[in-house]
Structures are given as C-alpha cells and as structure tokens.
C-alpha cells in the first residue's frame, strides 16, 4: 500500500485457478465509498517483492526492487491528483490509462505499466512524468512470479519506453436488462468489463466482443459503465 496526504493506493490480487479461461469477469461484492480501478494480468502465480512510494511533483517514481527469480513480471502502478497527461514510463513496456472513475472522483489520473525482468537482479526505478501543476502522487512497483516462463528481452526492449493506451469506455443505459456498447475501439481480442452505476450491488456481465460492439446484460434500465482493453 502506498499512501500520501489525501491519496492512497491499495493493491489486491487474485491468483487464477486451474481451468479458468478468458474472458475473465470480476465483481466487487460490497459497496465501497472509494474509487476502484481494475487491471487483469493472467500470467501470475505469486508476488515476489514490491515497493511503495509517494511524493509531490510532476515526476512519479516507482522505486526499484531486487527480484529473486528469473523472468519476474513487473507492474508499476501510479495514481495522482494532477492533470492526467502522462509521458511513457521509463524502462517499461505498454502502459494503460484508466482514468474513468467508478466511484469517487470522475477524473482520477491512474496509470499501470508492464514489463518483465529476465534475470534475478535490481530492476531500477520506473519513472513517468505527468504534465501540469505539481500534485500529490503515489506509486507501487510489484514483481510477480509468472505461471509460465516469459521469453527473455533484449536490452533495447527493456530500455525502450512503450506507448500509452487509453481505455475504450463509455456508459450504456439498459432496456429490459439488455444493452450494447458500440465503439470502433472494441475488437474481438478486447477484454471488456461492465459495472452498474445505478445500484452497485446489481450484476452486469458482458458477452464476448465482436468488431465494434459488445453486448451487456444487467438489471432493468440501469446505467452501466463499460471499459474495454
């Protein structure tokens, strides 16, 4: 857990069980008074080591850790009260923005990045910049042990900052418990989640996406928040 004045980031993880296959769907079974963001990583068996950091400024630093196993999967998580315009994180692969709030603030800048460390060694700091005024921030760097071996990376692949992707998202009002989220950003390979914003205890599920659309099933005329990655 990383915390700072007015800001706290707590990471929960769930170990995938034998026989579980995509698409994965998860739901919070209790109403919570704070914001929730969800990221899915399917190649995880356990946590190796983690760091947590905080500060105030425009440079967000997830302090490096020393991995104990070959091929650890690294994830850096950043949250800020700033403007939300990010640069590509250093020494990481792709990065995914998830700024669309479920509860809490409607715009709460949040970024997750991923890479892996082939050797058991210090990872080095993972740094990103958020343009705008200085603001309070928190960051976590977590080294997960993978379920299966990840191919080794070249030095260029490790050191080259990756692109930042923004989530494909929107709201859909159901009709008789059925609805469709349509957007060109939805692909057959997308992972889509939906959450009920009318009553958080109500369940929402998604079908397997097709090009440009994903069907939703929920309750009555509830409004669903949809996020596809």
Coordinates of C-alpha atoms in Angstrom, one line a residue:
X1 CA 0.0 0.0 0.0
X2 CA 1.3 3.5 -1.0
X3 CA -0.2 6.5 0.7
X4 CA 0.3 10.2 0.8
X5 CA -1.6 13.3 2.0
X6 CA -5.1 12.9 0.6
X7 CA -4.2 9.9 -1.6
X8 CA -3.9 6.1 -1.0
X9 CA -3.3 3.2 -3.4
X10 CA -4.1 -0.3 -2.2
X11 CA -3.4 -3.2 -4.5
X12 CA -5.3 -6.5 -4.3
X13 CA -4.6 -9.5 -6.4
X14 CA -6.3 -12.8 -7.1
X15 CA -4.5 -15.9 -8.2
X16 CA -6.0 -17.5 -11.2
X17 CA -7.2 -21.1 -10.7
X18 CA -6.6 -24.1 -12.8
X19 CA -9.1 -24.4 -15.7
X20 CA -10.0 -20.7 -15.7
X21 CA -10.2 -19.3 -19.2
X22 CA -10.8 -15.9 -20.7
X23 CA -12.9 -13.8 -20.7
X24 CA -12.3 -13.2 -17.0
X25 CA -15.0 -11.3 -15.2
X26 CA -14.7 -10.0 -11.7
X27 CA -17.1 -8.0 -9.4
X28 CA -16.8 -6.2 -6.1
X29 CA -19.5 -7.8 -3.9
X30 CA -19.7 -4.9 -1.5
X31 CA -20.4 -1.2 -2.0
X32 CA -17.3 0.8 -1.3
X33 CA -17.0 4.6 -0.7
X34 CA -13.9 5.0 -2.8
X35 CA -12.7 4.7 -6.3
X36 CA -11.9 1.3 -7.9
X37 CA -9.8 0.6 -10.9
X38 CA -9.3 -2.9 -12.3
X39 CA -6.4 -4.4 -14.3
X40 CA -6.2 -8.0 -15.4
X41 CA -2.9 -10.0 -15.7
X42 CA -3.4 -13.6 -16.5
X43 CA 0.2 -14.9 -16.1
X44 CA 0.6 -14.7 -12.3
X45 CA 1.3 -17.3 -9.7
X46 CA 2.5 -15.2 -6.7
X47 CA 4.1 -12.0 -5.6
X48 CA 7.9 -11.8 -5.4
X49 CA 8.7 -8.4 -4.0
X50 CA 7.1 -4.9 -4.1
X51 CA 7.9 -1.2 -3.2
X52 CA 5.6 1.7 -2.4
X53 CA 6.4 5.3 -2.8
X54 CA 4.8 8.8 -2.6
X55 CA 5.7 12.4 -3.3
X56 CA 4.6 15.7 -4.6
X57 CA 5.5 17.0 -8.1
X58 CA 5.2 16.0 -11.7
X59 CA 7.8 13.2 -11.7
X60 CA 6.3 9.9 -10.4
X61 CA 8.9 7.3 -9.3
X62 CA 8.1 3.7 -8.6
X63 CA 11.3 2.7 -6.7
X64 CA 13.2 -0.3 -8.0
X65 CA 13.2 -3.7 -6.3
X66 CA 15.5 -6.7 -6.4
X67 CA 13.8 -9.7 -7.9
X68 CA 14.6 -13.2 -6.6
X69 CA 13.5 -15.2 -9.6
X70 CA 14.3 -15.4 -13.3
X71 CA 11.6 -13.8 -15.6
X72 CA 9.5 -11.9 -13.0
X73 CA 6.6 -10.0 -14.4
X74 CA 6.8 -6.3 -13.4
X75 CA 3.9 -4.0 -12.9
X76 CA 4.2 -0.3 -11.9
X77 CA 1.0 1.5 -10.7
X78 CA 0.7 5.2 -10.5
X79 CA -2.0 7.5 -9.2
X80 CA -2.1 11.2 -8.9
X81 CA -4.2 14.2 -8.1
X82 CA -2.7 16.1 -11.1
X83 CA -3.7 16.8 -14.6
X84 CA -3.6 13.3 -16.0
X85 CA -1.4 13.9 -19.1
X86 CA 1.3 11.2 -18.9
X87 CA 4.6 10.6 -20.6
X88 CA 5.7 7.0 -21.4
X89 CA 7.2 5.4 -18.3
X90 CA 10.9 4.6 -18.4
X91 CA 12.1 1.1 -18.9
X92 CA 8.6 -0.4 -19.2
X93 CA 6.5 -1.9 -21.9
X94 CA 3.0 -0.8 -22.7
X95 CA 1.1 1.5 -20.3
X96 CA -2.7 1.6 -19.8
X97 CA -4.6 4.7 -18.6
X98 CA -7.6 4.0 -16.5
X99 CA -8.9 7.5 -15.6
X100 CA -12.6 6.8 -15.8
X101 CA -13.9 6.6 -12.2
X102 CA -16.3 4.0 -10.9
X103 CA -16.8 5.7 -7.5
X104 CA -15.1 8.7 -6.2
X105 CA -13.7 11.4 -8.5
X106 CA -15.0 11.4 -12.1
X107 CA -11.4 12.1 -13.3
X108 CA -8.7 10.4 -11.2
X109 CA -5.5 10.0 -13.2
X110 CA -4.3 6.4 -12.9
X111 CA -1.7 4.5 -14.9
X112 CA -0.5 0.9 -15.0
X113 CA 2.6 -0.3 -16.9
X114 CA 4.1 -3.7 -17.5
X115 CA 7.5 -5.2 -18.3
X116 CA 9.5 -8.2 -17.1
X117 CA 12.9 -8.8 -15.7
X118 CA 14.7 -11.8 -17.2
X119 CA 17.5 -12.0 -14.6
X120 CA 17.2 -12.1 -10.8
X121 CA 18.6 -8.6 -10.2
X122 CA 17.8 -5.0 -9.3
X123 CA 15.0 -3.7 -11.6
X124 CA 15.9 0.0 -11.4
X125 CA 13.4 2.8 -10.8
X126 CA 10.4 3.1 -13.1
X127 CA 9.7 6.7 -13.8
X128 CA 6.9 8.6 -15.5
X129 CA 6.0 12.3 -15.8
X130 CA 2.6 13.9 -15.5
X131 CA 2.4 17.3 -17.2
X132 CA 0.8 20.1 -15.4
X133 CA 1.0 21.6 -11.9
X134 CA 2.7 19.7 -9.1
X135 CA 0.4 17.3 -7.3
X136 CA 0.4 14.6 -4.7
X137 CA 1.1 11.1 -6.1
X138 CA 1.6 7.5 -5.1
X139 CA 3.3 4.7 -6.9
X140 CA 3.9 0.9 -6.5
X141 CA 6.3 -1.4 -8.3
X142 CA 5.3 -5.1 -7.9
X143 CA 7.3 -8.1 -9.2
X144 CA 5.0 -11.1 -9.8
X145 CA 6.2 -14.6 -10.3
X146 CA 4.7 -15.8 -13.6
X147 CA 2.8 -19.0 -14.1
X148 CA 4.9 -19.9 -17.1
X149 CA 8.3 -18.7 -18.4
X150 CA 8.3 -15.4 -20.4
X151 CA 10.9 -15.2 -23.2
X152 CA 13.9 -13.1 -22.5
X153 CA 14.1 -9.5 -23.7
X154 CA 16.9 -7.7 -25.4
X155 CA 18.5 -4.7 -23.8
X156 CA 16.7 -2.4 -26.3
X157 CA 13.3 -4.0 -25.5
X158 CA 13.9 -3.4 -21.8
X159 CA 15.1 0.2 -22.1
X160 CA 12.7 1.4 -24.7
X161 CA 9.6 3.2 -23.3
X162 CA 6.4 1.8 -24.6
X163 CA 3.2 3.5 -25.8
X164 CA 0.3 4.6 -23.6
X165 CA -3.1 3.3 -24.3
X166 CA -6.3 4.9 -23.1
X167 CA -9.2 2.6 -22.2
X168 CA -12.1 2.2 -24.6
X169 CA -15.0 3.2 -22.4
X170 CA -18.5 4.7 -22.1
X171 CA -21.9 4.4 -20.4
X172 CA -24.9 2.4 -21.6
X173 CA -28.5 2.6 -20.4
X174 CA -30.1 -0.8 -20.5
X175 CA -33.5 -1.6 -21.8
X176 CA -35.2 -4.6 -20.1
X177 CA -31.8 -5.6 -18.8
X178 CA -30.1 -5.7 -22.2
X179 CA -27.8 -3.2 -23.9
X180 CA -24.9 -2.8 -26.4
X181 CA -21.8 -0.7 -26.2
X182 CA -20.7 0.3 -29.7
X183 CA -17.4 1.8 -30.5
X184 CA -14.7 1.2 -33.2
X185 CA -12.2 0.7 -30.4
X186 CA -13.9 -2.6 -29.5
X187 CA -12.2 -5.6 -31.1
X188 CA -12.6 -9.4 -30.9
X189 CA -9.5 -9.5 -28.7
X190 CA -10.7 -6.8 -26.3
X191 CA -11.2 -7.6 -22.6
X192 CA -14.4 -5.8 -21.5
X193 CA -15.8 -5.2 -18.1
X194 CA -19.1 -3.5 -17.1
X195 CA -20.3 -2.1 -13.8
X196 CA -23.7 -1.0 -12.6
X197 CA -23.7 2.7 -11.7
X198 CA -27.4 2.9 -10.8
X199 CA -27.1 0.3 -8.0
X200 CA -23.6 -1.0 -7.3
X201 CA -25.0 -4.3 -6.0
X202 CA -26.6 -5.2 -9.3
X203 CA -24.6 -7.5 -11.5
X204 CA -23.5 -6.7 -15.0
X205 CA -22.0 -9.1 -17.5
X206 CA -20.6 -8.8 -21.0
X207 CA -20.7 -11.2 -23.9
X208 CA -17.6 -12.0 -26.0
X209 CA -16.9 -8.8 -28.0
X210 CA -17.4 -8.6 -31.8
X211 CA -15.8 -5.9 -34.1
X212 CA -17.2 -2.6 -32.9
X213 CA -19.6 -3.8 -30.2
X214 CA -20.1 -5.8 -27.0
X215 CA -23.5 -6.8 -25.6
X216 CA -24.4 -6.2 -21.9
X217 CA -26.8 -8.0 -19.6
X218 CA -27.9 -6.4 -16.3
X219 CA -30.9 -5.1 -14.5
X220 CA -33.9 -3.1 -15.9
X221 CA -32.9 0.3 -17.2
X222 CA -29.8 0.6 -15.1
X223 CA -26.8 2.6 -16.5
X224 CA -23.7 0.6 -17.0
X225 CA -20.1 1.8 -17.1
X226 CA -18.2 -0.2 -19.8
X227 CA -14.4 -0.4 -20.1
X228 CA -12.7 -2.5 -22.8
X229 CA -8.9 -3.0 -23.0

